[in-house]
Every structure is written in C-alpha cells, then in structure tokens.
N, CA, C and O atoms as a printed pandas DataFrame, in Angstrom:
     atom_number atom_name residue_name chain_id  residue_number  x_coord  y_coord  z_coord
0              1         N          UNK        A               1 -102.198   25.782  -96.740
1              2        CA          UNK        A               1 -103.450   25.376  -97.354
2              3         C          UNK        A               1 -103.237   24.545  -98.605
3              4         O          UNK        A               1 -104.018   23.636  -98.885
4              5         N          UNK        A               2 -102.195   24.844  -99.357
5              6        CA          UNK        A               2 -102.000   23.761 -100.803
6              7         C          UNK        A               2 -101.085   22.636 -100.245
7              8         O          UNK        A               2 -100.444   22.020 -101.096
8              9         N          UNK        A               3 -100.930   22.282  -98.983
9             10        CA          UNK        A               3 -100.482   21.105  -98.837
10            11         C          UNK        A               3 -100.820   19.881  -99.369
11            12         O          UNK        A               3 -101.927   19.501  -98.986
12            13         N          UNK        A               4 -100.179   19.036 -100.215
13            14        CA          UNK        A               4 -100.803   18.064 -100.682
14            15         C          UNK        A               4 -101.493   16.841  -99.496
15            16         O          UNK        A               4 -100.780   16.612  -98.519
16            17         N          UNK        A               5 -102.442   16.311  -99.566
17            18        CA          UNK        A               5 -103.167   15.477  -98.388
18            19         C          UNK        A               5 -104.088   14.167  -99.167
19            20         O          UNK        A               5 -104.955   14.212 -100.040
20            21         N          UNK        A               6 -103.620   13.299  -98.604
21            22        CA          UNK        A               6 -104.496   12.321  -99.611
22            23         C          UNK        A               6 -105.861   12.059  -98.356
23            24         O          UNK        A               6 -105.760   11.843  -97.149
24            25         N          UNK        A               7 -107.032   12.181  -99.186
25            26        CA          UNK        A               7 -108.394   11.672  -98.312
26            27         C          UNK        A               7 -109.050   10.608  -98.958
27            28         O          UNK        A               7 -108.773   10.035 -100.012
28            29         N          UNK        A               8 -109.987   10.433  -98.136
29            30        CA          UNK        A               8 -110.690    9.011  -98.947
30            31         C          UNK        A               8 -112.218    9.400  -98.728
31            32         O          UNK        A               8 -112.605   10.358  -98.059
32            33         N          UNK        A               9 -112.922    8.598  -99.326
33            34        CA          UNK        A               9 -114.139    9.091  -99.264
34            35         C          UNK        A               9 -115.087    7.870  -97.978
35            36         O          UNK        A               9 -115.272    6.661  -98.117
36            37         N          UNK        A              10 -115.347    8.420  -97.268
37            38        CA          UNK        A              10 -116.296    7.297  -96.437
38            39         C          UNK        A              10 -115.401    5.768  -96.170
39            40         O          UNK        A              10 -115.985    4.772  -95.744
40            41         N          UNK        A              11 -113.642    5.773  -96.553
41            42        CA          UNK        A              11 -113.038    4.723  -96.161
42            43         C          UNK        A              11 -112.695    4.354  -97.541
43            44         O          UNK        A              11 -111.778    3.532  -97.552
44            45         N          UNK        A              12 -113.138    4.697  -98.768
45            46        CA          UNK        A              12 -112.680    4.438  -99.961
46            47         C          UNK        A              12 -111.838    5.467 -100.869
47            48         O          UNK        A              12 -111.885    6.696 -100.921
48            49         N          UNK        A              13 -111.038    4.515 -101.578
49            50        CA          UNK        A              13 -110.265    5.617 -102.630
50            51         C          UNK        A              13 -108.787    6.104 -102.044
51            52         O          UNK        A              13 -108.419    5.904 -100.887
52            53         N          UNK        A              14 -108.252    6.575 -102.753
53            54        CA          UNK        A              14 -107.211    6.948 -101.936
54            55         C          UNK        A              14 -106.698    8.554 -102.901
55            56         O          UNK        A              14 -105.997    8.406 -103.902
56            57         N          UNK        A              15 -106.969    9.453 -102.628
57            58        CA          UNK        A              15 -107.343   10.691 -103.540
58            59         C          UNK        A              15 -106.722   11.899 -103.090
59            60         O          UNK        A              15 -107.166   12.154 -101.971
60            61         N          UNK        A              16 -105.662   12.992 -103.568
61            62        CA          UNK        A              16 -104.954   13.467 -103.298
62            63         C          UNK        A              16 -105.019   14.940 -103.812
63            64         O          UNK        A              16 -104.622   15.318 -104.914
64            65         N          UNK        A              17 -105.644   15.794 -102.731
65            66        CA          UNK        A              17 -105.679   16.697 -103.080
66            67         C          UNK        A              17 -105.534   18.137 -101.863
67            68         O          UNK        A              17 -104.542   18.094 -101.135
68            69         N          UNK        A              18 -106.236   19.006 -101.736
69            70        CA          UNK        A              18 -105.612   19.847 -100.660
70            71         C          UNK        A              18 -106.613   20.412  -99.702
71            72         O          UNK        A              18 -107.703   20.696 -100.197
72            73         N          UNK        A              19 -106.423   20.660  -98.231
73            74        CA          UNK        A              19 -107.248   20.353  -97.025
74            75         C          UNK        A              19 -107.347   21.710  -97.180
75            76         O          UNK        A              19 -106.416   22.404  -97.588
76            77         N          UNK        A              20 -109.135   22.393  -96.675
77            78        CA          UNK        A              20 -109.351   23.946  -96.833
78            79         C          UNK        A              20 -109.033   23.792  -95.310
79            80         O          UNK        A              20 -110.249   23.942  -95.196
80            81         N          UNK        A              21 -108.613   23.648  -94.113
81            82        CA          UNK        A              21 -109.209   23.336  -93.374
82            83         C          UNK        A              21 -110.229   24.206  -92.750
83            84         O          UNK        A              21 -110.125   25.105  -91.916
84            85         N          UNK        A              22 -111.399   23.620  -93.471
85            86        CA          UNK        A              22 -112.397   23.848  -93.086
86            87         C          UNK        A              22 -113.088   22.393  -92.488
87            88         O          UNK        A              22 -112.297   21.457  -92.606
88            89         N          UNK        A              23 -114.201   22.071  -91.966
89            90        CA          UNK        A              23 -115.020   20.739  -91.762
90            91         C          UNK        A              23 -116.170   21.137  -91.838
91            92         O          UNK        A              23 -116.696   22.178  -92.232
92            93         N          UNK        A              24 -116.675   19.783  -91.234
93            94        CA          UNK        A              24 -118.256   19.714  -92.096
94            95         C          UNK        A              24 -119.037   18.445  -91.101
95            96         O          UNK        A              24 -119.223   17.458  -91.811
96            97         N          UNK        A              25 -119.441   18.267  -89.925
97            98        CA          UNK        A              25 -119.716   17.539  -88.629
98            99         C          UNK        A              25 -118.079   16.745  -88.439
99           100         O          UNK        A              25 -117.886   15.572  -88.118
100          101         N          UNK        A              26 -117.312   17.523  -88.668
101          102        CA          UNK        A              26 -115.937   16.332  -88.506
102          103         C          UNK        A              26 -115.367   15.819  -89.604
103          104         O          UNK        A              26 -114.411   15.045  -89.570
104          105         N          UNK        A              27 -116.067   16.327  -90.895
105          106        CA          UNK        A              27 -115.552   15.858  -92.112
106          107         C          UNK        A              27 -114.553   16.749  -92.673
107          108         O          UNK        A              27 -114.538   17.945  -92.382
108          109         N          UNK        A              28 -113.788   16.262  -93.399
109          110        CA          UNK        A              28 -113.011   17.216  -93.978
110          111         C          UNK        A              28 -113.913   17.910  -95.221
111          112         O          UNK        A              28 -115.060   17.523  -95.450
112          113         N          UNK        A              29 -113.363   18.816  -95.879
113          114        CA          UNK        A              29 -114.097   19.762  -97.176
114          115         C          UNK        A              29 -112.760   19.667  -98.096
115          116         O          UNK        A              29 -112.424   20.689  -98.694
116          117         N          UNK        A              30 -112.191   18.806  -98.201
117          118        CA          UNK        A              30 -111.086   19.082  -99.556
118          119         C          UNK        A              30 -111.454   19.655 -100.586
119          120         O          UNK        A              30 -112.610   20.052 -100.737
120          121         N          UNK        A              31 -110.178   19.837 -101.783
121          122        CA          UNK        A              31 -110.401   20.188 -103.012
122          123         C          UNK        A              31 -109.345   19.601 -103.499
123          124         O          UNK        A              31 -108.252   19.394 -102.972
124          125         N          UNK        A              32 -109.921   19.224 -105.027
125          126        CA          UNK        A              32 -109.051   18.166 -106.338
126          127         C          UNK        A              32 -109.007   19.042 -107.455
127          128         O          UNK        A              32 -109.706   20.040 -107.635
128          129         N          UNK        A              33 -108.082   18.556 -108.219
129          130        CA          UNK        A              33 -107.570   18.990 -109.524
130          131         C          UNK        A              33 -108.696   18.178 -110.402
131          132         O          UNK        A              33 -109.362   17.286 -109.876
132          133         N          UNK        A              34 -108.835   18.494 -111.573
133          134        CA          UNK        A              34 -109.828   17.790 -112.457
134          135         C          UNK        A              34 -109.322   16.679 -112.576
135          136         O          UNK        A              34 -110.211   15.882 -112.875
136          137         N          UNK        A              35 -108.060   16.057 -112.476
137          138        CA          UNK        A              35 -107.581   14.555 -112.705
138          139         C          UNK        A              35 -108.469   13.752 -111.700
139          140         O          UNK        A              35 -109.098   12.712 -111.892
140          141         N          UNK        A              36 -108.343   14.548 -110.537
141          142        CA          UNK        A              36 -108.352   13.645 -109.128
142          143         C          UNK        A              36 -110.070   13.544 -109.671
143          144         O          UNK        A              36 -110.384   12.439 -109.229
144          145         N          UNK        A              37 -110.646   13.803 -109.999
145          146        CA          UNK        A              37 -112.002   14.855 -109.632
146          147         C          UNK        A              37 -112.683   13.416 -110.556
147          148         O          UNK        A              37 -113.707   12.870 -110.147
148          149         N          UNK        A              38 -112.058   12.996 -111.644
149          150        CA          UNK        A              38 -112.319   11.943 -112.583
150          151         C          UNK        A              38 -112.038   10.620 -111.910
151          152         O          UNK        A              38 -112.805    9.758 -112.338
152          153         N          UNK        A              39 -110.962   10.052 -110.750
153          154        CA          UNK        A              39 -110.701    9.200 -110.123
154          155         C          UNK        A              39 -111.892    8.680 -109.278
155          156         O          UNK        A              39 -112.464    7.631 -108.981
156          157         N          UNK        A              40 -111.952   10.511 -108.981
157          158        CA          UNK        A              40 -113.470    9.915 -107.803
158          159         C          UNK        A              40 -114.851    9.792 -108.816
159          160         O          UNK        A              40 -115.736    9.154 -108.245
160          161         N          UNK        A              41 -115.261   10.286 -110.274
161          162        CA          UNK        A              41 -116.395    9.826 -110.593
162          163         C          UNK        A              41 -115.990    8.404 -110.959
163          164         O          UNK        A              41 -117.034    7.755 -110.900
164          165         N          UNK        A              42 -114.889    7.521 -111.342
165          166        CA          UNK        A              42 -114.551    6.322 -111.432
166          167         C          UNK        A              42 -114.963    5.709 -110.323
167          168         O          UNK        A              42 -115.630    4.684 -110.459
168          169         N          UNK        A              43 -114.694    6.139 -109.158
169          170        CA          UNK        A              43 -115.143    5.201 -107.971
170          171         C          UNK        A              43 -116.780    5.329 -107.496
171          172         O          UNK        A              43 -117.238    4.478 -106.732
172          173         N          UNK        A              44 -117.512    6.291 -107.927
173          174        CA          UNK        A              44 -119.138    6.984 -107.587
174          175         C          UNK        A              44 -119.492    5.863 -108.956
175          176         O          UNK        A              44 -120.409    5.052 -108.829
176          177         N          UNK        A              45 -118.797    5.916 -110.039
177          178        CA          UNK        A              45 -119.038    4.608 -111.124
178          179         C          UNK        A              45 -119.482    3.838 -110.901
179          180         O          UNK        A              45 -120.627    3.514 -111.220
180          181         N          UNK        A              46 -118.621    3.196 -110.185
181          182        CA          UNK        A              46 -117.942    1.681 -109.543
182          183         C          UNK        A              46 -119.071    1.330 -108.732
183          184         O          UNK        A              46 -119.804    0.360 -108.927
184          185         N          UNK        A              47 -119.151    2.020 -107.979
185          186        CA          UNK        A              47 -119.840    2.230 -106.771
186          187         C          UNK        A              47 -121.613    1.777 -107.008
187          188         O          UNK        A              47 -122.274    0.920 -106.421
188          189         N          UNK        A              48 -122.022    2.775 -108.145
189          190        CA          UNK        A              48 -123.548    2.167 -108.522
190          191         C          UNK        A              48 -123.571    1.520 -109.176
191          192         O          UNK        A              48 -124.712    1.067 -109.269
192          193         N          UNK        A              49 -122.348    0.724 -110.387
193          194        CA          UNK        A              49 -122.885   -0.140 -111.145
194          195         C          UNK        A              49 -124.238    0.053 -112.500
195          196         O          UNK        A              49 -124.640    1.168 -112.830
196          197         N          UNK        A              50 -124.464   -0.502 -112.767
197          198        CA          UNK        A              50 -125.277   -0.327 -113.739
198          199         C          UNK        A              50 -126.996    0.388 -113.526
199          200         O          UNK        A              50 -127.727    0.886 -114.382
200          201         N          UNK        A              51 -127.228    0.189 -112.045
201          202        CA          UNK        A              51 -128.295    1.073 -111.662
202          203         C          UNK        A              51 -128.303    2.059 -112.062
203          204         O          UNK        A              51 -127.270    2.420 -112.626
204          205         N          UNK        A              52 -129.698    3.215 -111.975
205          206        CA          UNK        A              52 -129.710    4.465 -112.478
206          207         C          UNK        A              52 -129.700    5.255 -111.074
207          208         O          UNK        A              52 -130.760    5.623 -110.569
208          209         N          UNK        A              53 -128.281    5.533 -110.383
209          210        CA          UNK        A              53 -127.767    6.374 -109.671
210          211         C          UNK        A              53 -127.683    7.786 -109.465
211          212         O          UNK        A              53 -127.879    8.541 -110.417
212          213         N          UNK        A              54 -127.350    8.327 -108.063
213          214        CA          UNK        A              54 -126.705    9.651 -108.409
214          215         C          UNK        A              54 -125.693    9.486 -109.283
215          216         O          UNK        A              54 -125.381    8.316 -109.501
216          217         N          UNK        A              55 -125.139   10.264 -109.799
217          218        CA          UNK        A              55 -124.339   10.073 -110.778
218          219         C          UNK        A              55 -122.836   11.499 -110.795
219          220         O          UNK        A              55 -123.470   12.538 -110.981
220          221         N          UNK        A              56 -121.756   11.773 -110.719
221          222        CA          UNK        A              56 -120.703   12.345 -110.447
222          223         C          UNK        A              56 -120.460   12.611 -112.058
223          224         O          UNK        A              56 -120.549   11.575 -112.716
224          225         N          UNK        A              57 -120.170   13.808 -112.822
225          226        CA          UNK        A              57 -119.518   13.653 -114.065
226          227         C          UNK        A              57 -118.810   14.498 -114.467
227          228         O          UNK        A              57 -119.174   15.670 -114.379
228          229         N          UNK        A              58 -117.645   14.178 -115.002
229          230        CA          UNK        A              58 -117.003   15.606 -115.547
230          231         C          UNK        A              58 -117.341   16.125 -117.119
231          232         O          UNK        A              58 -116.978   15.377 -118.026
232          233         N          UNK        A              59 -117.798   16.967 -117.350
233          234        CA          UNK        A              59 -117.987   17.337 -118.381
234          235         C          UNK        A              59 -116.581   17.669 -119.312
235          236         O          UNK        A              59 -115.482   17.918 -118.815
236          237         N          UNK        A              60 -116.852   17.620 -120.638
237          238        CA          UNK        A              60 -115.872   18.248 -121.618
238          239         C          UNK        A              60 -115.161   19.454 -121.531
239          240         O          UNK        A              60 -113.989   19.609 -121.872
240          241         N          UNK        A              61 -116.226   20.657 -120.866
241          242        CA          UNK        A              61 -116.188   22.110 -120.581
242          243         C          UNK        A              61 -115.420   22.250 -119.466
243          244         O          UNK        A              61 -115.205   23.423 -119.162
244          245         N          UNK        A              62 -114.674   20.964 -118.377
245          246        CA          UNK        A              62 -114.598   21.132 -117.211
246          247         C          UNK        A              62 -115.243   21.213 -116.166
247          248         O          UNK        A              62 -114.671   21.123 -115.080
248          249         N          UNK        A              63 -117.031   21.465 -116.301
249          250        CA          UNK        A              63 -117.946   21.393 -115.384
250          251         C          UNK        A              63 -117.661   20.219 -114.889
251          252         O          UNK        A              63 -116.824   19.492 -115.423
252          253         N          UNK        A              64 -118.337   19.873 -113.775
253          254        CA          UNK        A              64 -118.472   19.285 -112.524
254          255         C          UNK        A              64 -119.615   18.932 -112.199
255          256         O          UNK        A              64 -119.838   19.730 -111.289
256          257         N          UNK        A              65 -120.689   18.182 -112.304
257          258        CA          UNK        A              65 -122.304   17.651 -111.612
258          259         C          UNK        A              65 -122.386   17.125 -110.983
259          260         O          UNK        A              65 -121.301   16.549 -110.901
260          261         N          UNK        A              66 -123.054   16.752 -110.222
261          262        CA          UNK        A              66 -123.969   15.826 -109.800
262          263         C          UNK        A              66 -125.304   15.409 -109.806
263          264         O          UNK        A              66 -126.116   16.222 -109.364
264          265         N          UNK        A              67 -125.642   14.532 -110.129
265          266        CA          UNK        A              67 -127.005   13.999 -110.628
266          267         C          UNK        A              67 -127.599   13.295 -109.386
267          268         O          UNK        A              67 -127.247   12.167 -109.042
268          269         N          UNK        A              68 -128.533   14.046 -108.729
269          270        CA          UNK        A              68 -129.272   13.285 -107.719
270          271         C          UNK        A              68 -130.003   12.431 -108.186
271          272         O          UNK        A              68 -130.886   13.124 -108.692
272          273         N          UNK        A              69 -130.345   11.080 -108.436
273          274        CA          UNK        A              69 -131.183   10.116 -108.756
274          275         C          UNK        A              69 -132.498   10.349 -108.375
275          276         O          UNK        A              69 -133.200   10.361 -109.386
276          277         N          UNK        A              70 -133.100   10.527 -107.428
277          278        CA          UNK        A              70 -134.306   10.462 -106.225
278          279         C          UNK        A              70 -135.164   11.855 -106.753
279          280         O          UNK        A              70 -136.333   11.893 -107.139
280          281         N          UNK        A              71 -134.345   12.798 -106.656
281          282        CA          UNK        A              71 -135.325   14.286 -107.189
282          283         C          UNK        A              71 -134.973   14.788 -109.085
283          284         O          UNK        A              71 -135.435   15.810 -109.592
284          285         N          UNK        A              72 -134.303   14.030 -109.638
285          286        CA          UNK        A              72 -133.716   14.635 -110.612
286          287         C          UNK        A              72 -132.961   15.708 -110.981
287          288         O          UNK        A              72 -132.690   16.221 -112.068
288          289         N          UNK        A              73 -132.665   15.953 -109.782
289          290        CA          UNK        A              73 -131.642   17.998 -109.833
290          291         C          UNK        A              73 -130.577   17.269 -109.945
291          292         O          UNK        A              73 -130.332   16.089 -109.695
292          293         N          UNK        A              74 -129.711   18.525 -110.541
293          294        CA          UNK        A              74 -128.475   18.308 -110.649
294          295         C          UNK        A              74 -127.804   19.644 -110.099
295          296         O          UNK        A              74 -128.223   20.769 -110.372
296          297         N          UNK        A              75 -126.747   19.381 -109.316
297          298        CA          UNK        A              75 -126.115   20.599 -108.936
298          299         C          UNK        A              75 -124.409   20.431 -109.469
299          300         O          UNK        A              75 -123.795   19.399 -109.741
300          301         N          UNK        A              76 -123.943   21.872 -109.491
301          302        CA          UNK        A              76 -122.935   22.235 -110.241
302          303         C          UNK        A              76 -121.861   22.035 -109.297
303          304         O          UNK        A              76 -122.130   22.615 -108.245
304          305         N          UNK        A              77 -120.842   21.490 -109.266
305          306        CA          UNK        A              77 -119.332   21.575 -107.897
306          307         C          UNK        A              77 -118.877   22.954 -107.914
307          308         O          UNK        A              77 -118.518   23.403 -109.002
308          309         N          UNK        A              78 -118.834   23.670 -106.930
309          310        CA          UNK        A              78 -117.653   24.582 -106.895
310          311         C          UNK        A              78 -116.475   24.974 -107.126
311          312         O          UNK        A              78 -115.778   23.974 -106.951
312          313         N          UNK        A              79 -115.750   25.925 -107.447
313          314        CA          UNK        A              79 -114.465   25.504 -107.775
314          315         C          UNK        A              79 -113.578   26.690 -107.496
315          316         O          UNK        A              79 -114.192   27.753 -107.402
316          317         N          UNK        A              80 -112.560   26.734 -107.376
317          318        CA          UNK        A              80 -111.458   27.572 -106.413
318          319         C          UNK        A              80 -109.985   27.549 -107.449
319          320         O          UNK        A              80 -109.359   26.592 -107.905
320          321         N          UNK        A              81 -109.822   28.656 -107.545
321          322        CA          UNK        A              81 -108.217   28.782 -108.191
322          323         C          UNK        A              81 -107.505   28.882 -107.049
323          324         O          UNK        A              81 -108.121   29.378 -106.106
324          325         N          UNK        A              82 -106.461   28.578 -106.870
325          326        CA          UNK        A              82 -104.825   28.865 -106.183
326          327         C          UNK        A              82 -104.175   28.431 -106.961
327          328         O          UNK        A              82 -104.136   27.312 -107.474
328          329         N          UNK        A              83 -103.198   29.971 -107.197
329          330        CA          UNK        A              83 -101.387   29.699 -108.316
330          331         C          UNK        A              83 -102.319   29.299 -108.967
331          332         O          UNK        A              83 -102.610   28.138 -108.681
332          333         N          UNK        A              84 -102.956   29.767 -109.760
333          334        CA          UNK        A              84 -103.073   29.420 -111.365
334          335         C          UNK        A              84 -103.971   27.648 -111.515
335          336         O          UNK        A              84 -104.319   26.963 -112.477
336          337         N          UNK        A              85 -104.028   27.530 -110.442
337          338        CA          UNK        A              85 -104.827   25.630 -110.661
338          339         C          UNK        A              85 -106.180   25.566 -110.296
339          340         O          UNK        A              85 -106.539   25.852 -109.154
340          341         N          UNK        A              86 -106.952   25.217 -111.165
341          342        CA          UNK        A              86 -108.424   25.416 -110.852
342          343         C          UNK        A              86 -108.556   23.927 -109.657
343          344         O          UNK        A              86 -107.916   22.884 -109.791
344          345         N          UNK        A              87 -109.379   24.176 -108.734
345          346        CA          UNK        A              87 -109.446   22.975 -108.149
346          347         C          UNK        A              87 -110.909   22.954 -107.775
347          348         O          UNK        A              87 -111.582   23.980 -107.873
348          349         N          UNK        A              88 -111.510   21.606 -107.271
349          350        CA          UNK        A              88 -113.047   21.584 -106.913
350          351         C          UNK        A              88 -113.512   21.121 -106.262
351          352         O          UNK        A              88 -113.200   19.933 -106.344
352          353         N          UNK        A              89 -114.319   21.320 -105.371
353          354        CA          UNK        A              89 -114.883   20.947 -104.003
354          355         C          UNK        A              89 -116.388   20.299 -104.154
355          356         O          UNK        A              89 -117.444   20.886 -104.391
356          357         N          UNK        A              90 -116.112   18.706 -103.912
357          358        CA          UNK        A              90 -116.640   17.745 -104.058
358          359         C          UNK        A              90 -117.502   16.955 -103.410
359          360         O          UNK        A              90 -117.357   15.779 -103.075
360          361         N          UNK        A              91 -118.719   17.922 -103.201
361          362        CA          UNK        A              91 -119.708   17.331 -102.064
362          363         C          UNK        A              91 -119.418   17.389 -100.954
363          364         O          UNK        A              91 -119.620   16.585 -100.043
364          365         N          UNK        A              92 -118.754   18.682 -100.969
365          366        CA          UNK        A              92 -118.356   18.672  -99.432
366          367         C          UNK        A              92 -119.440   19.678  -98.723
367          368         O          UNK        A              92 -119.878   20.720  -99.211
368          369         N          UNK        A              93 -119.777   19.084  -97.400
369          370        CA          UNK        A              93 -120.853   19.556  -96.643
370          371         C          UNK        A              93 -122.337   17.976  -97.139
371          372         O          UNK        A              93 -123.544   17.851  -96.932
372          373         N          UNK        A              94 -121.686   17.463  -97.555
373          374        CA          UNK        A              94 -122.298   16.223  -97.830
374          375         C          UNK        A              94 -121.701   14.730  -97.659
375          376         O          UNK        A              94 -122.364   13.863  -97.090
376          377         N          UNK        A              95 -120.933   14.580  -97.969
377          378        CA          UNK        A              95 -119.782   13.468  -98.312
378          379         C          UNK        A              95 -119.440   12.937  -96.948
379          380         O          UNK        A              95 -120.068   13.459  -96.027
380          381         N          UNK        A              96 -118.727   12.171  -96.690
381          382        CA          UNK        A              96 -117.614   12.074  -95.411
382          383         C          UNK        A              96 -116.271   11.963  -95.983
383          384         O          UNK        A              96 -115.796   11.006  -96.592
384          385         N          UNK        A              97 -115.763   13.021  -95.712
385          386        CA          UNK        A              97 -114.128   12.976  -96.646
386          387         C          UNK        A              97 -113.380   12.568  -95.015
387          388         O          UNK        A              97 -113.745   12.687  -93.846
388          389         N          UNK        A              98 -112.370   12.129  -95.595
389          390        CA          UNK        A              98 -111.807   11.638  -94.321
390          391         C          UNK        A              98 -110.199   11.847  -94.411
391          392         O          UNK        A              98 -109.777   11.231  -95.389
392          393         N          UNK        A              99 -109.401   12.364  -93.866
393          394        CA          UNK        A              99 -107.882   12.849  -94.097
394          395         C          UNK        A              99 -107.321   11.435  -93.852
395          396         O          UNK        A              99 -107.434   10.901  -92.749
396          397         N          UNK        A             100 -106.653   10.776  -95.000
397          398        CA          UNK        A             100 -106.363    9.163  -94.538
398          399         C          UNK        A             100 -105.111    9.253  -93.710
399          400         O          UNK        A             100 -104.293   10.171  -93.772
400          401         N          UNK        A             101 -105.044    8.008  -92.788
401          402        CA          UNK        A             101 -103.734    8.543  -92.123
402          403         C          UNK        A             101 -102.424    8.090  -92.320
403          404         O          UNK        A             101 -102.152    6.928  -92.623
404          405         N          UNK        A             102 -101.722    8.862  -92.178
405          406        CA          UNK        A             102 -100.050    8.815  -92.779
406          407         C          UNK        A             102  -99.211    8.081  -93.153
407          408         O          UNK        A             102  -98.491    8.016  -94.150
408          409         N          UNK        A             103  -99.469    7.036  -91.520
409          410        CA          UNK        A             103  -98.586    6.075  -91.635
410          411         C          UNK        A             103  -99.595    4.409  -92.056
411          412         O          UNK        A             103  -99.496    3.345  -91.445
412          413         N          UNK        A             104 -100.518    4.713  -93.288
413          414        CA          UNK        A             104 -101.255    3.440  -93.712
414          415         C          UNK        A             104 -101.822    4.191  -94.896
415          416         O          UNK        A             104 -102.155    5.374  -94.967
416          417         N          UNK        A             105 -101.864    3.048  -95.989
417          418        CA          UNK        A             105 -102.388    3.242  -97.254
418          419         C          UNK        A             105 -104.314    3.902  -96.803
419          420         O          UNK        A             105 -104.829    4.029  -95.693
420          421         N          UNK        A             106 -104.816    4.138  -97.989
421          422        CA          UNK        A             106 -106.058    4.089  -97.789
422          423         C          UNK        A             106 -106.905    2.676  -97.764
423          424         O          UNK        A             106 -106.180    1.821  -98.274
424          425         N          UNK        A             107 -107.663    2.335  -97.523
425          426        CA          UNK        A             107 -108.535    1.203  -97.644
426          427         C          UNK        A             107 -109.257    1.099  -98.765
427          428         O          UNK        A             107 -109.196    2.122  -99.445
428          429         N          UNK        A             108 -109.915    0.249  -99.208
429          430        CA          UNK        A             108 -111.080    0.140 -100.431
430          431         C          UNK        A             108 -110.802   -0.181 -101.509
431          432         O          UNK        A             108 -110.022   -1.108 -101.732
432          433         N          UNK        A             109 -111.528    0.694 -102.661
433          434        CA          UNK        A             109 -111.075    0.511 -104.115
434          435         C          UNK        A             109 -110.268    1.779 -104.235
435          436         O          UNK        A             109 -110.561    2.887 -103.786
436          437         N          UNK        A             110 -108.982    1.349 -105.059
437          438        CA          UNK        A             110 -107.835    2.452 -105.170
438          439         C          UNK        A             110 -108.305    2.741 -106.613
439          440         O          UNK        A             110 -107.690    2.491 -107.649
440          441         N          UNK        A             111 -109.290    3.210 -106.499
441          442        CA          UNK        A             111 -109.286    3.699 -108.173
442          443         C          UNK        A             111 -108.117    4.973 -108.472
443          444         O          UNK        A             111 -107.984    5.436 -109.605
C-alpha cells in the first residue's frame, strides 16, 4: 500500500504519491504528502487562472480545502497517517486520478 506511484489528474501533472487501492468508477483514490498536496493546488491554480474558481488550498495549520465556487461550501480533505507520515486524499470519489503509466512520463503541466 505505501508503494510509491506517480498519478495524474484527468491527464495532467505528474504527482507522486501512494495507491489505497481502492477506486472510484475506475478512478484511482490516491494519497499525497503535504508537498505533493501543494503541487496539485499549483496546478487547480494554473488551471483557473484569475477567475473566481473552485479553489484547492493548503492552509498554514496543514488543513486541506476546497472551495466550491458554484455553492460556496467548502469541504475539508481527509487525511491518513502510515509510519508516522500524514498523507491526504484529494477529491477522491470526485477527481479522475489516473495511475500514469510506467513506461511514459505524465502528460500536461508538470507542475
């Protein structure tokens, strides 16, 4: 289960973290370290541009959000210790995480 696995999000990113294997219609459900976790609000960034978006953020405290644009809720990420490493599960059951494959980089923006 802590195998390291790099996924991408919907074909973007190239993001490295560890497969529950669990799924989600065929999606993967990973989990990231708070580094990774900041890579991907860089690319959810990127992604809306200066519009007023959902929005991905890591807080100071280590929290985790998401800001739905459309209803104004915000919901909190989950998060999972193994060995001592907090890790967090990132819209999964929402997202399309995708296990990139082995023998090829990921596609997109490599944030």
């Amino acid at each position: 289960m802590t195998t390291p696995t790099t996924f991408t999000l919907a074909g973007e990113g190239n993001f490295v973290g560890i497969n529950q294997d669990l799924g989600w219609n065929g999606w993967a459900c990973p989990l990231f370290t708070i580094d990774v976790v900041k890579q991907i609000a860089d690319l959810v960034a990127e992604q809306s541009g200066d519009d007023i978006e959902d929005r991905l953020t890591v807080h100071d405290d280590g929290t985790v959000t998401y800001f739905y644009a459309e209803d104004g809720e915000t919901e909190t990420m989950p998060t999972t210790t193994i060995d001592g490493v907090t890790y967090y599960s990132v819209m999964n059951f929402a997202w399309c995480w995708e296990v990139a494959p082995s023998d090829s980089p990921a596609v997109g923006s490599q944030v």
